XYZ file of C-alpha atoms in Angstrom:
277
model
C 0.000 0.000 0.000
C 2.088 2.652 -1.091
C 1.952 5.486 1.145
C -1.029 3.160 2.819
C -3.744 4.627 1.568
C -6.831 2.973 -0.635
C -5.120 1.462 -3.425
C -8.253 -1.025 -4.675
C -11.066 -0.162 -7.603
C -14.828 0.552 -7.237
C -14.503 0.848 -3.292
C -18.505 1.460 -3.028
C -18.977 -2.229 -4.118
C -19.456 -5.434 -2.187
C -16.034 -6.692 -0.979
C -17.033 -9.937 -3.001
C -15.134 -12.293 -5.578
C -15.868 -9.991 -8.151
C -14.778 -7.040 -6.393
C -11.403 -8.884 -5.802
C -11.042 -10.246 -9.062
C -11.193 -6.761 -10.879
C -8.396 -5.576 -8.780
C -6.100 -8.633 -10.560
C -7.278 -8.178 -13.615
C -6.493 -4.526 -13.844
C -3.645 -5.302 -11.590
C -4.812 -2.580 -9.526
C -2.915 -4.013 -6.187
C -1.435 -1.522 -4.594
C -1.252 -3.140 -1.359
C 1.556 -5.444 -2.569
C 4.852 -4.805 -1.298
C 6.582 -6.950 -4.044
C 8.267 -9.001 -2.067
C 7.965 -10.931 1.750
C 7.127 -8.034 4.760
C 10.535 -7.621 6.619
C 8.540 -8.469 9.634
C 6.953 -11.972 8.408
C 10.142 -12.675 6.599
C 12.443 -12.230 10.096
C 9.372 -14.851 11.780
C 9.823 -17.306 9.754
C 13.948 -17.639 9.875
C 13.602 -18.416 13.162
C 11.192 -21.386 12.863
C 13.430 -24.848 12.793
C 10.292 -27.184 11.626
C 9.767 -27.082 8.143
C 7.455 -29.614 8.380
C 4.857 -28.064 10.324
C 1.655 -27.228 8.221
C 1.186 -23.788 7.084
C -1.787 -21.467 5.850
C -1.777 -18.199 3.857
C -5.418 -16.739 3.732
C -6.459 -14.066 1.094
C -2.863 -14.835 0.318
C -2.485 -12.292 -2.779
C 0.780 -12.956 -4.754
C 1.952 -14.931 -1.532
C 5.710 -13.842 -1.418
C 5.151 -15.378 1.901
C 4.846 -18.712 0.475
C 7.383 -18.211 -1.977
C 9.892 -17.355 0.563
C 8.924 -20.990 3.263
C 9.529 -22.799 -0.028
C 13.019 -21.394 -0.415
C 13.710 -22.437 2.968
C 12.523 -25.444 2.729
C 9.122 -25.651 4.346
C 6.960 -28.803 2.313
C 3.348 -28.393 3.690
C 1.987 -24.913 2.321
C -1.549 -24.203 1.614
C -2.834 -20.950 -0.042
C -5.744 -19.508 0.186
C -7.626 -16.652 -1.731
C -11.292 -15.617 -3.458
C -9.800 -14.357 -6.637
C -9.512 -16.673 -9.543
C -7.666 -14.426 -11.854
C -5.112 -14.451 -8.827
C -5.235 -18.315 -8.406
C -4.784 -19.233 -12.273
C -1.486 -17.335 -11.878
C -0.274 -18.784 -8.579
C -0.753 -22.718 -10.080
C 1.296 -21.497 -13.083
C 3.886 -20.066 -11.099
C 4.309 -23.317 -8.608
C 3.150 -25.704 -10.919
C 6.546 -27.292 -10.237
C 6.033 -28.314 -6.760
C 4.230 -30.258 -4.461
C 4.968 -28.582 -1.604
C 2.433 -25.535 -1.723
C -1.827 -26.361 -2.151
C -3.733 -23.450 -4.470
C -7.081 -23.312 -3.232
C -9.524 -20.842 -4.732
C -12.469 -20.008 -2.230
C -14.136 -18.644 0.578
C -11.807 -18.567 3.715
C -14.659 -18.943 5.773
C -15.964 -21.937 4.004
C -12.664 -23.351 4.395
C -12.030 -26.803 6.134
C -8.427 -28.076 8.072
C -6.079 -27.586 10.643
C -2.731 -25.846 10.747
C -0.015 -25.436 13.210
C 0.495 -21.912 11.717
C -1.197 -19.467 10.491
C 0.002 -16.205 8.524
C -1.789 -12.774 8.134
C -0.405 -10.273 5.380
C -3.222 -7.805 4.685
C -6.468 -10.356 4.626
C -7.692 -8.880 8.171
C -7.617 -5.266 6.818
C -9.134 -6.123 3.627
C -12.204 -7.586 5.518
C -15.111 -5.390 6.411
C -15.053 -4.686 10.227
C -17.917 -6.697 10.726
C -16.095 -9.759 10.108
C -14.043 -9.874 12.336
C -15.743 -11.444 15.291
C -16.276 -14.541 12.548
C -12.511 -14.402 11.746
C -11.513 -14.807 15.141
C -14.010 -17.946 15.116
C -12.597 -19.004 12.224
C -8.931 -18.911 13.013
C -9.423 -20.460 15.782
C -11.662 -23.518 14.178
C -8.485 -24.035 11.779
C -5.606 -24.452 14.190
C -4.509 -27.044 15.831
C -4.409 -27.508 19.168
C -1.363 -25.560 20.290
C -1.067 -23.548 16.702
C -0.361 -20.149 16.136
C -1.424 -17.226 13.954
C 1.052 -14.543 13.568
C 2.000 -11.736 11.436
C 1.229 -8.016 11.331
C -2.344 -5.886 11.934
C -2.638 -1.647 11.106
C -2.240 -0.094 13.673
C -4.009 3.423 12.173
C -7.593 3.926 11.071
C -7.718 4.935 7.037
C -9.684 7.927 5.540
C -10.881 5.763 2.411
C -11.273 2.112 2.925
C -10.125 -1.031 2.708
C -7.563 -1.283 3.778
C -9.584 -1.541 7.306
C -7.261 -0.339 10.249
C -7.378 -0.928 13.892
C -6.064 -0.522 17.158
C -4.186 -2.588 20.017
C -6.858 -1.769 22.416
C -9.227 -3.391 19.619
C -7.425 -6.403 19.271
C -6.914 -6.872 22.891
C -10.820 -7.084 23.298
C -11.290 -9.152 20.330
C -8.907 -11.767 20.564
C -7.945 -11.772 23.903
C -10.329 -15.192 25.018
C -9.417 -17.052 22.458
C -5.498 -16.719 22.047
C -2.802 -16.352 24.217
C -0.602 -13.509 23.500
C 2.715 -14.323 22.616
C 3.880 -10.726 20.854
C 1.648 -7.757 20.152
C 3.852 -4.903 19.543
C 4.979 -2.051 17.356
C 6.808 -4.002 14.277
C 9.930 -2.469 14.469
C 11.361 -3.211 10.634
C 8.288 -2.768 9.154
C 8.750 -1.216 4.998
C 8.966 2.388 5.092
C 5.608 3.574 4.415
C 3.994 1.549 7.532
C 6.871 2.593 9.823
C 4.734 2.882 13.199
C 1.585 1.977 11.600
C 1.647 -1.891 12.314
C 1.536 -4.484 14.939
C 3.340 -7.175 14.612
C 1.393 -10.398 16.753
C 1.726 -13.963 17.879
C -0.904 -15.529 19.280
C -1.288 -19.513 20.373
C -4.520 -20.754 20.537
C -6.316 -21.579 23.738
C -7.168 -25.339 22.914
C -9.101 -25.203 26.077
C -11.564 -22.869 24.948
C -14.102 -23.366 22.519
C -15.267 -21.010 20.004
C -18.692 -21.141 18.246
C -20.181 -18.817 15.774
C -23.625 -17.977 15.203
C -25.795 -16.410 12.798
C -28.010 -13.779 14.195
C -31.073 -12.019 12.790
C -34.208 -9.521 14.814
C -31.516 -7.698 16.584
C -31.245 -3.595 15.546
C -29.337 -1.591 18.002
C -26.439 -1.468 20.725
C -28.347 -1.450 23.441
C -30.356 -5.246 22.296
C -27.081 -6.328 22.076
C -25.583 -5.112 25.592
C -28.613 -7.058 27.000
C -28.120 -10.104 24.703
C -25.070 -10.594 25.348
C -25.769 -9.900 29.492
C -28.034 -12.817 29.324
C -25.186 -14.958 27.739
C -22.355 -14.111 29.881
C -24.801 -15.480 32.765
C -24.242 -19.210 31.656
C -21.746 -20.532 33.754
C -19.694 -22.644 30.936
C -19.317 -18.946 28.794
C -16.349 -17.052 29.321
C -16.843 -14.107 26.635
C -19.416 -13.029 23.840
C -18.906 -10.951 21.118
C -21.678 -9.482 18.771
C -20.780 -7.943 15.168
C -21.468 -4.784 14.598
C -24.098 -5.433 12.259
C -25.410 -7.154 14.598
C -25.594 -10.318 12.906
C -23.029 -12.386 14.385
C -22.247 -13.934 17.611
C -18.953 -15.309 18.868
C -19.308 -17.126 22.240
C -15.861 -18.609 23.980
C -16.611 -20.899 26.862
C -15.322 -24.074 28.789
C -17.914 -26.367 27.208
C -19.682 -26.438 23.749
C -23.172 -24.094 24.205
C -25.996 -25.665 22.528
C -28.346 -23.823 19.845
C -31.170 -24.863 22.435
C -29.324 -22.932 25.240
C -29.021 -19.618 23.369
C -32.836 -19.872 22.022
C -34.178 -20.058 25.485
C -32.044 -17.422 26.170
C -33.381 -15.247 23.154
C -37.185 -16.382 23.696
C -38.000 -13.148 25.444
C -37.877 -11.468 22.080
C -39.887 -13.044 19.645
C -38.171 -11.070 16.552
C -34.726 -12.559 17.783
C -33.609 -15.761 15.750
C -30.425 -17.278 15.983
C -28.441 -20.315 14.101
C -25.008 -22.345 13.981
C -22.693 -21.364 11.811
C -20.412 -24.623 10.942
């Protein structure tokens, strides 16, 4: 993101395949640095298995793959919604067996991984999912994996990229990971000196994460009691409601039934809620 500001085509349309897909095709991708983030890049020298299973979501032109096949890593999977983007990346490592092209939803996505990498798929995701992300992440690592890589640290005039804060991702992640680093990246590229966060987190394999589809619920203050009544069950440790108000994250100690959180819902008939798998 050169000089990190909006860098993508037709911003007032859905952040959709399409919408992704023009930005390859008119190679409108101003986000990409051309090469692995210093800070990514410094992460993974220091990691001694190289057969530990790896995914890049939204993964763009995945330098970051490129670079854990040059030192030797053999169990790389790639992620990302654009197909003009994936046609390229199975012609460029059509010669090895040691990175998997998937083109598709991330959120539709099935496995588990002992690491996870984020280069500039959080920001390019509408704020509203991020309470499913952290669900998601979660779902796909295994039980003492890690996510790590680098979050804005700076909000943005014209968006995506989306930016953030450390107090946000304190609040948001905080239940379901334990934090390993969440600091100012210190060798970040020029442009985002002081602008990033560079993060490991592990996940808590003793928490479980669920995710569930909401609908009937219109304001802030439905969802402050909502998610009162929730935080009384005794198994939940934290809830989190989009701010669209159409998802719910719950973290607890034991799995929460759909049953539990209807009952809890029934004293609004307009509320509806369903598992998200």
């Amino acid at each position: 993101m050169e000089g990190i500001t909006c860098c993508v085509k037709s911003c007032e349309k859905p952040l959709d395949q399409s919408y992704w897909d023009l930005q390859y095709q008119s190679e409108t991708t101003g986000w990409d640095l051309g090469t692995i983030s210093p800070p990514i890049k410094a992460y993974v020298d220091q990691l001694k298995d190289t057969t530990i299973s790896v995914l890049i979501p939204g993964c763009g032109n995945t330098y970051e793959a490129e670079y854990l096949l040059e030192k030797g890593f053999t169990n790389i999977t790639v992620i990302d919604i654009a197909p003009t983007l994936v046609e390229k990346l199975k012609e460029k490592f059509k010669n090895t067996n040691a990175i998997r092209i998937i083109q598709g939803d991330f959120f539709e996505h099935k496995g588990s991984y002992d690491l996870i990498l984020e280069q500039t798929f959080f920001c390019a995701l509408p704020p509203q999912m991020r309470q499913k992300y952290v669900w998601k992440m979660h779902q796909l690592l295994s039980k003492n994996g890690k996510k790590a890589g680098l979050l804005f640290n700076r909000s943005f005039e014209v968006s995506p990229p989306f930016g953030g804060s450390k107090t946000e991702y304190e609040q948001l992640f905080s239940e379901a990971f334990h934090f390993k680093i969440l600091e100012t990246s210190y060798n970040s590229v020029t442009p985002r000196a002081q602008s990033e966060l560079f993060f490991v987190f592990e996940k808590k394999p003793e928490v479980i994460v669920q995710c569930f589809a909401l609908s009937g619920i219109t304001c802030s203050n439905c969802t402050k009691t909502v998610l009162q009544k929730i935080g009384a069950i005794p198994e939940v440790i934290n809830a989190q409601i989009n701010s669209t108000f159409t998802d719910l994250i719950v973290m607890s100690t034991n799995e929460i039934s759909l049953g539990q959180l209807k009952e809890v819902l029934a004293y609004e008939p307009e509320y509806s809620i369903a598992l998200v798998d």
